[in-house]
PDB file of C-alpha atoms in Angstrom:
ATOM      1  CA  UNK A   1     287.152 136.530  65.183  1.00  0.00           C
ATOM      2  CA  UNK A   2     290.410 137.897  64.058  1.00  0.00           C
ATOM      3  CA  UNK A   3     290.110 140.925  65.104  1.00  0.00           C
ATOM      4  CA  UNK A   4     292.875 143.674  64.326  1.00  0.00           C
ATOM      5  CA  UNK A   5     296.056 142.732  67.515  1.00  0.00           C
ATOM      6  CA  UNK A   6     296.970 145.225  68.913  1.00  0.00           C
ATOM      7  CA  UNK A   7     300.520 146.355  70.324  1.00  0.00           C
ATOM      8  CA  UNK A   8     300.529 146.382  74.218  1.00  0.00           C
ATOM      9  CA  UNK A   9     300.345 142.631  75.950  1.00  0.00           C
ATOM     10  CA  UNK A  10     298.174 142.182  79.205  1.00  0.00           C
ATOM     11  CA  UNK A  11     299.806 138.818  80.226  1.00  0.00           C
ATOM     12  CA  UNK A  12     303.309 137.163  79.951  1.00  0.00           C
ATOM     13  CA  UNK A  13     304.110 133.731  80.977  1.00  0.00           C
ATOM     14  CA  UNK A  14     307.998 133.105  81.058  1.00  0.00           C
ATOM     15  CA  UNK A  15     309.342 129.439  81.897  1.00  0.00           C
ATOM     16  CA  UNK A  16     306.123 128.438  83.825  1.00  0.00           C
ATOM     17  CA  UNK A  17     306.768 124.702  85.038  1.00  0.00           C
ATOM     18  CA  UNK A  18     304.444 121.990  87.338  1.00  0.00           C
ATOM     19  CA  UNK A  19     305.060 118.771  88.406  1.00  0.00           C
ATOM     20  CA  UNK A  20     302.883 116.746  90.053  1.00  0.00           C
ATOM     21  CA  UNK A  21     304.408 113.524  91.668  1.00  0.00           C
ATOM     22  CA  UNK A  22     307.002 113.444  89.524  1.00  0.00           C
ATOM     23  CA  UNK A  23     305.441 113.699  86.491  1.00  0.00           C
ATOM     24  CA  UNK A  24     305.718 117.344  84.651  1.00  0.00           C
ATOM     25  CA  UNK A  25     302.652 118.503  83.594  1.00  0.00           C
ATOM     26  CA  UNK A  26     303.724 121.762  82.399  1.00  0.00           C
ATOM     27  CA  UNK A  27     307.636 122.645  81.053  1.00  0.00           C
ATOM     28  CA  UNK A  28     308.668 125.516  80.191  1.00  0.00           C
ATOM     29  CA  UNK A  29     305.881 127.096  78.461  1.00  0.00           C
ATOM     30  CA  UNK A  30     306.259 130.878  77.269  1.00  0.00           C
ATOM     31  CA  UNK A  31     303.407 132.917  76.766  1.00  0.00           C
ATOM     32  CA  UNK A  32     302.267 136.090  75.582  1.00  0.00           C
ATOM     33  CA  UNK A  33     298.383 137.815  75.316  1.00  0.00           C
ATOM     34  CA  UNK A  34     297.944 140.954  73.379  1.00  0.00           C
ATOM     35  CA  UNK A  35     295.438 143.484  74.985  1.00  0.00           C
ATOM     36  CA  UNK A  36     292.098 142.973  73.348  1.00  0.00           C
ATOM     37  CA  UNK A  37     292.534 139.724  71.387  1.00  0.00           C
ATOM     38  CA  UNK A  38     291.710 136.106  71.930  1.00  0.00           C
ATOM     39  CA  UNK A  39     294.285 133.746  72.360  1.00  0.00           C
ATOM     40  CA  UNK A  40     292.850 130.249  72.193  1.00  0.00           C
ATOM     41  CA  UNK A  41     295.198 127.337  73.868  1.00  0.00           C
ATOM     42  CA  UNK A  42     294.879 124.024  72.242  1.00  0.00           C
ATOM     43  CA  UNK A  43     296.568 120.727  72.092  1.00  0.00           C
ATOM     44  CA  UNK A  44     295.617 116.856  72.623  1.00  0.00           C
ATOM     45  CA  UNK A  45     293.962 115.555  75.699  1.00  0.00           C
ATOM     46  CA  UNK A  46     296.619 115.325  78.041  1.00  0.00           C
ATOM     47  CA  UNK A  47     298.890 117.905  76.878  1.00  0.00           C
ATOM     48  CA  UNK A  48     298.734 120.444  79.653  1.00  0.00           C
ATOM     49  CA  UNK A  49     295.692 122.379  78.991  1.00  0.00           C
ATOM     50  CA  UNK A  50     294.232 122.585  82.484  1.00  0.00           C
ATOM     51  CA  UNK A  51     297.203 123.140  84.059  1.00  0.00           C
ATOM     52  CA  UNK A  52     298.185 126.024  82.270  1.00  0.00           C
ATOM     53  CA  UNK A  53     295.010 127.136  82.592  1.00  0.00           C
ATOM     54  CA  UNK A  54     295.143 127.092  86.565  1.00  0.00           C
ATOM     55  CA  UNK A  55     298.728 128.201  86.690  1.00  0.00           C
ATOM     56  CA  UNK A  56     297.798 131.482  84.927  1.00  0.00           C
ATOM     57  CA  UNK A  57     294.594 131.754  87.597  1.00  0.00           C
ATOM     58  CA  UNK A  58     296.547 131.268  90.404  1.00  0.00           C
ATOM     59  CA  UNK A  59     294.919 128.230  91.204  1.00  0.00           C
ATOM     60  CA  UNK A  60     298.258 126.450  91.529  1.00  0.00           C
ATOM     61  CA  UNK A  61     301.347 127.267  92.304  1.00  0.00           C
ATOM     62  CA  UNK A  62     304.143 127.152  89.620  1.00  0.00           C
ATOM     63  CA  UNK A  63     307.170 125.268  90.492  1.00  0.00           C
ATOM     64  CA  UNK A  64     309.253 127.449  88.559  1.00  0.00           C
ATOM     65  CA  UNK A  65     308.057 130.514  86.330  1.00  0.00           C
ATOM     66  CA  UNK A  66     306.709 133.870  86.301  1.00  0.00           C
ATOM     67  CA  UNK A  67     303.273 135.992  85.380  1.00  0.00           C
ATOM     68  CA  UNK A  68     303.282 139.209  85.030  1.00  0.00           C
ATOM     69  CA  UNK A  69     299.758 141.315  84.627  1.00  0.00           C
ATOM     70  CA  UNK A  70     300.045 144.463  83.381  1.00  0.00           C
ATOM     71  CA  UNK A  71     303.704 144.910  84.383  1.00  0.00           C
ATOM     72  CA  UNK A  72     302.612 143.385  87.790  1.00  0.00           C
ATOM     73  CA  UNK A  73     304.581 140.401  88.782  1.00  0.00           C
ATOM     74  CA  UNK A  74     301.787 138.344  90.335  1.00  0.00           C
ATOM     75  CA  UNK A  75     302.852 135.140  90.386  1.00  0.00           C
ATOM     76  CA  UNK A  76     302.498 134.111  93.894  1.00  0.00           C
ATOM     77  CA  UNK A  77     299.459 136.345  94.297  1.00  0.00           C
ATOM     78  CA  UNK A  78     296.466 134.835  95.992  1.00  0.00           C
ATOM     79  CA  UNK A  79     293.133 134.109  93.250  1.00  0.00           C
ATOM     80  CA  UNK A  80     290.640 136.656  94.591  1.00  0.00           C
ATOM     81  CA  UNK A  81     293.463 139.535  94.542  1.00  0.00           C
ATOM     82  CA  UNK A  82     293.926 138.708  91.372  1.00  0.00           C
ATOM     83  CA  UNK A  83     290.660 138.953  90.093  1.00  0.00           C
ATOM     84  CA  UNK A  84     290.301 142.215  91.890  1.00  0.00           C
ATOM     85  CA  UNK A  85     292.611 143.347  89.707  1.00  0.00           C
ATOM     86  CA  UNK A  86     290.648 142.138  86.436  1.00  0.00           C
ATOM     87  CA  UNK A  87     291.236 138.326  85.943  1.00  0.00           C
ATOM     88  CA  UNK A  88     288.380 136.722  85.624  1.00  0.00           C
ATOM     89  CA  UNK A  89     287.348 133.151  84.728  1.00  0.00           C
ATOM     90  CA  UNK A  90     284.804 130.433  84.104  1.00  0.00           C
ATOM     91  CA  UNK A  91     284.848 127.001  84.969  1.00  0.00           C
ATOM     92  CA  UNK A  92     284.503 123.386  82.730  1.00  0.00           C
ATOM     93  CA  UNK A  93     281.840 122.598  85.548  1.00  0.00           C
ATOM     94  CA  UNK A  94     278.559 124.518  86.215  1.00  0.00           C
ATOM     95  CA  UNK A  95     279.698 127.125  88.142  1.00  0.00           C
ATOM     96  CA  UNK A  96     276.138 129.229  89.053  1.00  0.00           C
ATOM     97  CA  UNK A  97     274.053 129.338  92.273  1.00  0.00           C
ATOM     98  CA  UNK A  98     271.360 126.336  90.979  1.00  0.00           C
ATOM     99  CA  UNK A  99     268.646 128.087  93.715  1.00  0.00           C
ATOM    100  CA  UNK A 100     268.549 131.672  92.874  1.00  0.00           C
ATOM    101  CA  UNK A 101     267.246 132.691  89.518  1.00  0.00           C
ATOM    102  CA  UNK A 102     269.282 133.769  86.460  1.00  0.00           C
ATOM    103  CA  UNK A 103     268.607 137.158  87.551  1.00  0.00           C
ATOM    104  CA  UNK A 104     269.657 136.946  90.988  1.00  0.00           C
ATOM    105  CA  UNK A 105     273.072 134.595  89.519  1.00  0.00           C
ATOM    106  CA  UNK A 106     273.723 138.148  87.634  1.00  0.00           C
ATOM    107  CA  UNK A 107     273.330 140.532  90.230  1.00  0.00           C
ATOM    108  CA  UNK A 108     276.079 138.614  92.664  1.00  0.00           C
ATOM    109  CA  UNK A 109     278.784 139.647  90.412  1.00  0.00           C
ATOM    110  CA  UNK A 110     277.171 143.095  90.122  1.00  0.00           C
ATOM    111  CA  UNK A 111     276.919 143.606  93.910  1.00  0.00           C
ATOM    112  CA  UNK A 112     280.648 143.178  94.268  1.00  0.00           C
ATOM    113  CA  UNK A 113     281.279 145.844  91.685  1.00  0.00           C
ATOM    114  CA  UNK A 114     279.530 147.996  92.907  1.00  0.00           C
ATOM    115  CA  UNK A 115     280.378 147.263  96.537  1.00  0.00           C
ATOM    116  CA  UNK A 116     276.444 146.560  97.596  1.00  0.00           C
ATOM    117  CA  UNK A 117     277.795 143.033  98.900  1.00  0.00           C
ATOM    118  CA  UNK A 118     279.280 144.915 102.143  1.00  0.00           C
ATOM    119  CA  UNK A 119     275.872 146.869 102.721  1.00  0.00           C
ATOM    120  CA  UNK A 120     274.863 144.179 105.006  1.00  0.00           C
ATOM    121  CA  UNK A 121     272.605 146.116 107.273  1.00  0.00           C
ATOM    122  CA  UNK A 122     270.678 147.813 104.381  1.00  0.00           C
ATOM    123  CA  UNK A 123     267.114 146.412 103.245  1.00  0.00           C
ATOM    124  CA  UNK A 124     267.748 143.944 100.158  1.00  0.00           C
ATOM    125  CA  UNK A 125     265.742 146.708  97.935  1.00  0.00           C
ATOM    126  CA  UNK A 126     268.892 148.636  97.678  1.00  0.00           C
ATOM    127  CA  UNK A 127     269.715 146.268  95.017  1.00  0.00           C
ATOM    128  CA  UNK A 128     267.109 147.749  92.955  1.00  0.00           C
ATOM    129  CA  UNK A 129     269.554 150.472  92.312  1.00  0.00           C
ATOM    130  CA  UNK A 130     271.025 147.539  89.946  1.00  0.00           C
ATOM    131  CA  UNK A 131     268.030 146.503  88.173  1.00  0.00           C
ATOM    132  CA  UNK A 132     268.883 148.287  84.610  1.00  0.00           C
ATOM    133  CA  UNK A 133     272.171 146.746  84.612  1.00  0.00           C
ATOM    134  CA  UNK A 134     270.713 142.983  85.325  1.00  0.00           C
ATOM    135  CA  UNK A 135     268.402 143.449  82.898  1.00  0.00           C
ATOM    136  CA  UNK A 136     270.520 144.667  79.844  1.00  0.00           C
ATOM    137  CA  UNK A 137     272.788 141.557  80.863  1.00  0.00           C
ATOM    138  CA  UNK A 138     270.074 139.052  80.133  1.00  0.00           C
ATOM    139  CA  UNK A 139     269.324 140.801  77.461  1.00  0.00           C
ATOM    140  CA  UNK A 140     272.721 140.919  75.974  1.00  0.00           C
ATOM    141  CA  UNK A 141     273.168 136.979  76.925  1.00  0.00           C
ATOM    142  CA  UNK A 142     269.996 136.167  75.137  1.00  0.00           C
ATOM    143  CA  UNK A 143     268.673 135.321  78.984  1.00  0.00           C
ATOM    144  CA  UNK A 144     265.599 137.633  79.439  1.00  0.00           C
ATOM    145  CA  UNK A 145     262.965 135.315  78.876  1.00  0.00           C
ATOM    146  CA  UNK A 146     264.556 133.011  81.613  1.00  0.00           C
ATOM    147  CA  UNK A 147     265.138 135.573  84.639  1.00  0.00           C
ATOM    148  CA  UNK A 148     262.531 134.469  86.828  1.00  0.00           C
ATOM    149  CA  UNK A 149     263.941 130.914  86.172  1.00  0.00           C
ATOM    150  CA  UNK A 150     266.234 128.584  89.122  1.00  0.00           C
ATOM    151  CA  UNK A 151     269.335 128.069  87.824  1.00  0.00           C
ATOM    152  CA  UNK A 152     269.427 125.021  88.797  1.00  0.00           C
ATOM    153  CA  UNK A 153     266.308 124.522  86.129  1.00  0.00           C
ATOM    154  CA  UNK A 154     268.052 126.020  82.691  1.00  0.00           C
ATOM    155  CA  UNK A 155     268.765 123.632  79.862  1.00  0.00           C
ATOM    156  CA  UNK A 156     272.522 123.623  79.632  1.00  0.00           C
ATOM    157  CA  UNK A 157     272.790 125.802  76.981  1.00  0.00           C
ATOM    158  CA  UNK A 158     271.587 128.546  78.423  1.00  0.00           C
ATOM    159  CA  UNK A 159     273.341 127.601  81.677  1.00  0.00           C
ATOM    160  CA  UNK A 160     276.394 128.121  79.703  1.00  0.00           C
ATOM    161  CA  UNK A 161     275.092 131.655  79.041  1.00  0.00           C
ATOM    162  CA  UNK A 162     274.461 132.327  82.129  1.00  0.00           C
ATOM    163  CA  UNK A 163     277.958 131.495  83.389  1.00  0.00           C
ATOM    164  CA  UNK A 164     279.493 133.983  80.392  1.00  0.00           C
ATOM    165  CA  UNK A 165     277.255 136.775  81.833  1.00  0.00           C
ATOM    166  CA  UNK A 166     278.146 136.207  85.236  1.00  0.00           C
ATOM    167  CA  UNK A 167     281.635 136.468  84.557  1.00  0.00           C
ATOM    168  CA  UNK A 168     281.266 139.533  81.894  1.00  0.00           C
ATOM    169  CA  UNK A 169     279.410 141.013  84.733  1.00  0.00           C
ATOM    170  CA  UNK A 170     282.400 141.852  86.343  1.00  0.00           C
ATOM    171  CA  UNK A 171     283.956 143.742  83.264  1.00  0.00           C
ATOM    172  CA  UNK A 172     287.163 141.429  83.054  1.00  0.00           C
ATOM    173  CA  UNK A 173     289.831 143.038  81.562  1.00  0.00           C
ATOM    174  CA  UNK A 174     291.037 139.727  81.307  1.00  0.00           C
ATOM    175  CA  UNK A 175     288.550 136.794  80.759  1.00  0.00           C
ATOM    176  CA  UNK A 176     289.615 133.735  81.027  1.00  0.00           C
ATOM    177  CA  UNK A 177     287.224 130.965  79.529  1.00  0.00           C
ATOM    178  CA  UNK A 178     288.528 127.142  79.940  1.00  0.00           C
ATOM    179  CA  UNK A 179     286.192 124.859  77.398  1.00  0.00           C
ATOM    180  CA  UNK A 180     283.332 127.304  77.243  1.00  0.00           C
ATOM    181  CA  UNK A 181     281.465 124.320  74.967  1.00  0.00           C
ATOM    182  CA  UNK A 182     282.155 121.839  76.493  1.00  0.00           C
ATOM    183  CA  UNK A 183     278.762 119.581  76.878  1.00  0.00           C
ATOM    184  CA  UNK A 184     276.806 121.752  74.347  1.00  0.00           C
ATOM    185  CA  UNK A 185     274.953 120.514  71.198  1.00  0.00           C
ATOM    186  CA  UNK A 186     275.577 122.281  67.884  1.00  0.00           C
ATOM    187  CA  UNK A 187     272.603 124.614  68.321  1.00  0.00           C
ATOM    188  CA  UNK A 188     274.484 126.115  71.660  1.00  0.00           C
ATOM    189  CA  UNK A 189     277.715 125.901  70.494  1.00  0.00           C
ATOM    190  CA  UNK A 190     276.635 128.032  68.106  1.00  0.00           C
ATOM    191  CA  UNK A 191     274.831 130.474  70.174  1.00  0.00           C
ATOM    192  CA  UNK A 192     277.342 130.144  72.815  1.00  0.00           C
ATOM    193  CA  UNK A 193     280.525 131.093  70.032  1.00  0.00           C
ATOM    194  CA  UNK A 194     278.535 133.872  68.981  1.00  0.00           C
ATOM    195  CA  UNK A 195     278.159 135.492  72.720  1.00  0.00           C
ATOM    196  CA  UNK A 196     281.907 135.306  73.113  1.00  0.00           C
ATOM    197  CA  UNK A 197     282.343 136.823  70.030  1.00  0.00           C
ATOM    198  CA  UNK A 198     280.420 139.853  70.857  1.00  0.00           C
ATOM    199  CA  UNK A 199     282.867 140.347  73.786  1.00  0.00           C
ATOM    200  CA  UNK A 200     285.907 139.837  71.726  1.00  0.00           C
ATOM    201  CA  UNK A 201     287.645 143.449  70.736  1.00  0.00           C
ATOM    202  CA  UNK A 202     285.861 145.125  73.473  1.00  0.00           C
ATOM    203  CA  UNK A 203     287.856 142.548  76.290  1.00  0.00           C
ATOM    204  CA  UNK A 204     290.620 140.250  76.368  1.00  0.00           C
ATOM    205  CA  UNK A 205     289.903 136.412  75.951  1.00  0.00           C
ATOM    206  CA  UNK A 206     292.149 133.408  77.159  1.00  0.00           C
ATOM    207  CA  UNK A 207     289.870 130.620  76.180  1.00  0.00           C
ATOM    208  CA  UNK A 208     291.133 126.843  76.612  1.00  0.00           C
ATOM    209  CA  UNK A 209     288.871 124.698  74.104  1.00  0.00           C
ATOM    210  CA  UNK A 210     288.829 121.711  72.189  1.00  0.00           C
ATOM    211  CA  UNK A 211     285.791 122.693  69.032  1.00  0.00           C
ATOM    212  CA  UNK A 212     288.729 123.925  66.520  1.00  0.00           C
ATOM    213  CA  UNK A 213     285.862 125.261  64.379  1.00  0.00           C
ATOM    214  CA  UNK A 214     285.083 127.603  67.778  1.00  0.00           C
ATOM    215  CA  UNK A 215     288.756 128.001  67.533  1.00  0.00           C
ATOM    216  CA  UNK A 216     289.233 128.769  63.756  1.00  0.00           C
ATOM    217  CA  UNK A 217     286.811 131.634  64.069  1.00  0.00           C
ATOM    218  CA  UNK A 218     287.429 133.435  67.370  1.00  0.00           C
ATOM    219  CA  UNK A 219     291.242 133.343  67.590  1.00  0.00           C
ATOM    220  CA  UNK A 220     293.428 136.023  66.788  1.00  0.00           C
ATOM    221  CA  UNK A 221     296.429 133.208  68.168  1.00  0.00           C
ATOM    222  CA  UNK A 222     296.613 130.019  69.020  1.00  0.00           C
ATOM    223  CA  UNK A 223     298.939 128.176  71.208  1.00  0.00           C
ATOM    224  CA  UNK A 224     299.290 124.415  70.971  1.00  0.00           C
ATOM    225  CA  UNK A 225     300.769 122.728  73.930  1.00  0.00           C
ATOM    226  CA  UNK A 226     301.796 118.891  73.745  1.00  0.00           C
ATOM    227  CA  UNK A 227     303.339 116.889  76.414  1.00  0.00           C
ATOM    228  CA  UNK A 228     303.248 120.028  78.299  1.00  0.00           C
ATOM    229  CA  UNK A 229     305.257 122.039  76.475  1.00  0.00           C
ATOM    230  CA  UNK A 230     304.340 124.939  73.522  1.00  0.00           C
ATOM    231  CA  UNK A 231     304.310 123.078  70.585  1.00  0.00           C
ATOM    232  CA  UNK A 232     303.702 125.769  67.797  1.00  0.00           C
ATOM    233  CA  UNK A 233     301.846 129.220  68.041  1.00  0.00           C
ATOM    234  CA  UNK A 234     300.196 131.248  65.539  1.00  0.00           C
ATOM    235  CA  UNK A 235     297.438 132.433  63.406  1.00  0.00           C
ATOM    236  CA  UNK A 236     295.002 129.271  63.476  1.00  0.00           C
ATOM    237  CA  UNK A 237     295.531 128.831  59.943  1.00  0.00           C
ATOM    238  CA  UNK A 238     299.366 129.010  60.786  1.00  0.00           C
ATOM    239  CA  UNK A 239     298.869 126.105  63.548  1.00  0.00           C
ATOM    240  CA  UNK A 240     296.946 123.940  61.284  1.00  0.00           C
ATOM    241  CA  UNK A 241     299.150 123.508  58.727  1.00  0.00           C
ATOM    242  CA  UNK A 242     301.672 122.538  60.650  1.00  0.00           C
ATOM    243  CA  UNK A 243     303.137 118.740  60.485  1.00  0.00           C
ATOM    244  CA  UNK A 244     304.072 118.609  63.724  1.00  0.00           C
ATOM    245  CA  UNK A 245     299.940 119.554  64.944  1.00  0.00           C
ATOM    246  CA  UNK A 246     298.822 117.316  62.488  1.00  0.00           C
ATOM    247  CA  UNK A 247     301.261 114.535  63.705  1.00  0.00           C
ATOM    248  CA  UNK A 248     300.131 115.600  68.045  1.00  0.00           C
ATOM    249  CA  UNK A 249     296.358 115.373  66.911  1.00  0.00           C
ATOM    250  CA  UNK A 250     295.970 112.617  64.481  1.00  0.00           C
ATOM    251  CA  UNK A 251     299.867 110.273  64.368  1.00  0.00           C
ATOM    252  CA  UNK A 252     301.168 110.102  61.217  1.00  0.00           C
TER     253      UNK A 252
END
């Protein structure tokens, strides 16, 4: 995307470590996310990827480390606080409600922004109130055609889409999106690239993803982690010239 980066940082990582059964999965790593940017992280299968990834969620626990959001320390805060306070992400695996249609996956999200998921005792037509907002979702997601349609019944594709509006429905201020193409052909990669990069400027991106072409033209930096540690970080064009990428991804 490259987009223009801006001053202020949303996240820093400082010294984040894991180990699982002796075996450290993530050492030391050090980063930084600019407000309003996409920061893609990158490296060989088996470099660390994931766990970062679920580190910086909350999902586990760092064994030594700190993140701070917005000047908040929150490392030891709990996954749903945190994405109370804006941190949102999406999932390698299919992550929607396969029996409710697209347009009912889009107005969960929307329900808990607009606090209609603790009207309990109110008739489900209440939700009306959040019709114009599901609607220019799927619309903006390419999904309109399919909001009558199960989940559960999408082609993948657009199941993909669906997942990116569900989690843009919650206007992230920081989205985090780990292998958004994973399992797409080129058609959806394509389609799928270009809905991300309609939210990039407006929102801040964390995306873990192994399409470097996805990479090359979203990113405003990259970080490449090998053997769980940062490897090099950069522009993309920065990254991929260097040996020592070229040497994690390919030998010598």
């Amino acid at each position: 995307m490259q987009s223009a980066i801006g001053g202020s940082t949303v996240l820093v990582a400082r010294g984040l470590t894991r180990s699982f059964s002796g075996f450290t999965a993530v050492k030391n790593v050090d980063l930084t996310v600019k407000h309003n940017t996409v920061h893609s992280v990158i490296g060989p299968n088996g470099a660390g990827k994931s766990t970062l990834f679920n580190l910086l969620t909350r999902f586990l626990e760092p064994d030594a480390g700190s993140i701070v959001y917005r000047g908040a320390d929150v490392t030891r805060m709990p996954p749903a606080m945190l994405a109370r306070l804006g941190v949102v992400r999406s999932f390698q695996i299919s992550a929607v409600f396969p029996h409710l249609t697209v347009a009912q996956n889009v107005c969960v999200p929307l329900q808990r922004l607009s606090g209609l998921q603790k009207v309990f005792w109110r008739s489900t037509s209440c939700l009306s109130a959040l019709d114009d907002k599901v609607h220019g979702l799927l619309h903006q997601f390419g999904l309109s055609d399919w909001a009558d349609t199960l989940a559960g019944e999408l082609p993948y594709g657009r199941k993909r889409a669906l997942e990116l509006a569900t989690t843009f429905a919650l206007e992230p201020e920081l989205a985090l999106l780990d292998e958004p193409m994973a399992g797409l052909g080129t058609e959806d990669v394509a389609r799928v690239t270009d809905l991300i990069a309609a939210q990039a400027g407006a929102r801040t991106i964390v995306m873990v993803e192994h399409n470097l072409k996805v990479v090359e033209r979203l990113s405003d930096t990259v970080t490449v982690l090998c053997r769980g540690e940062v490897l090099a970080e950069g522009s993309y064009a920065e990254v991929a010239a260097d040996p020592r990428v070229l040497e994690a991804y390919i030998g010598h």
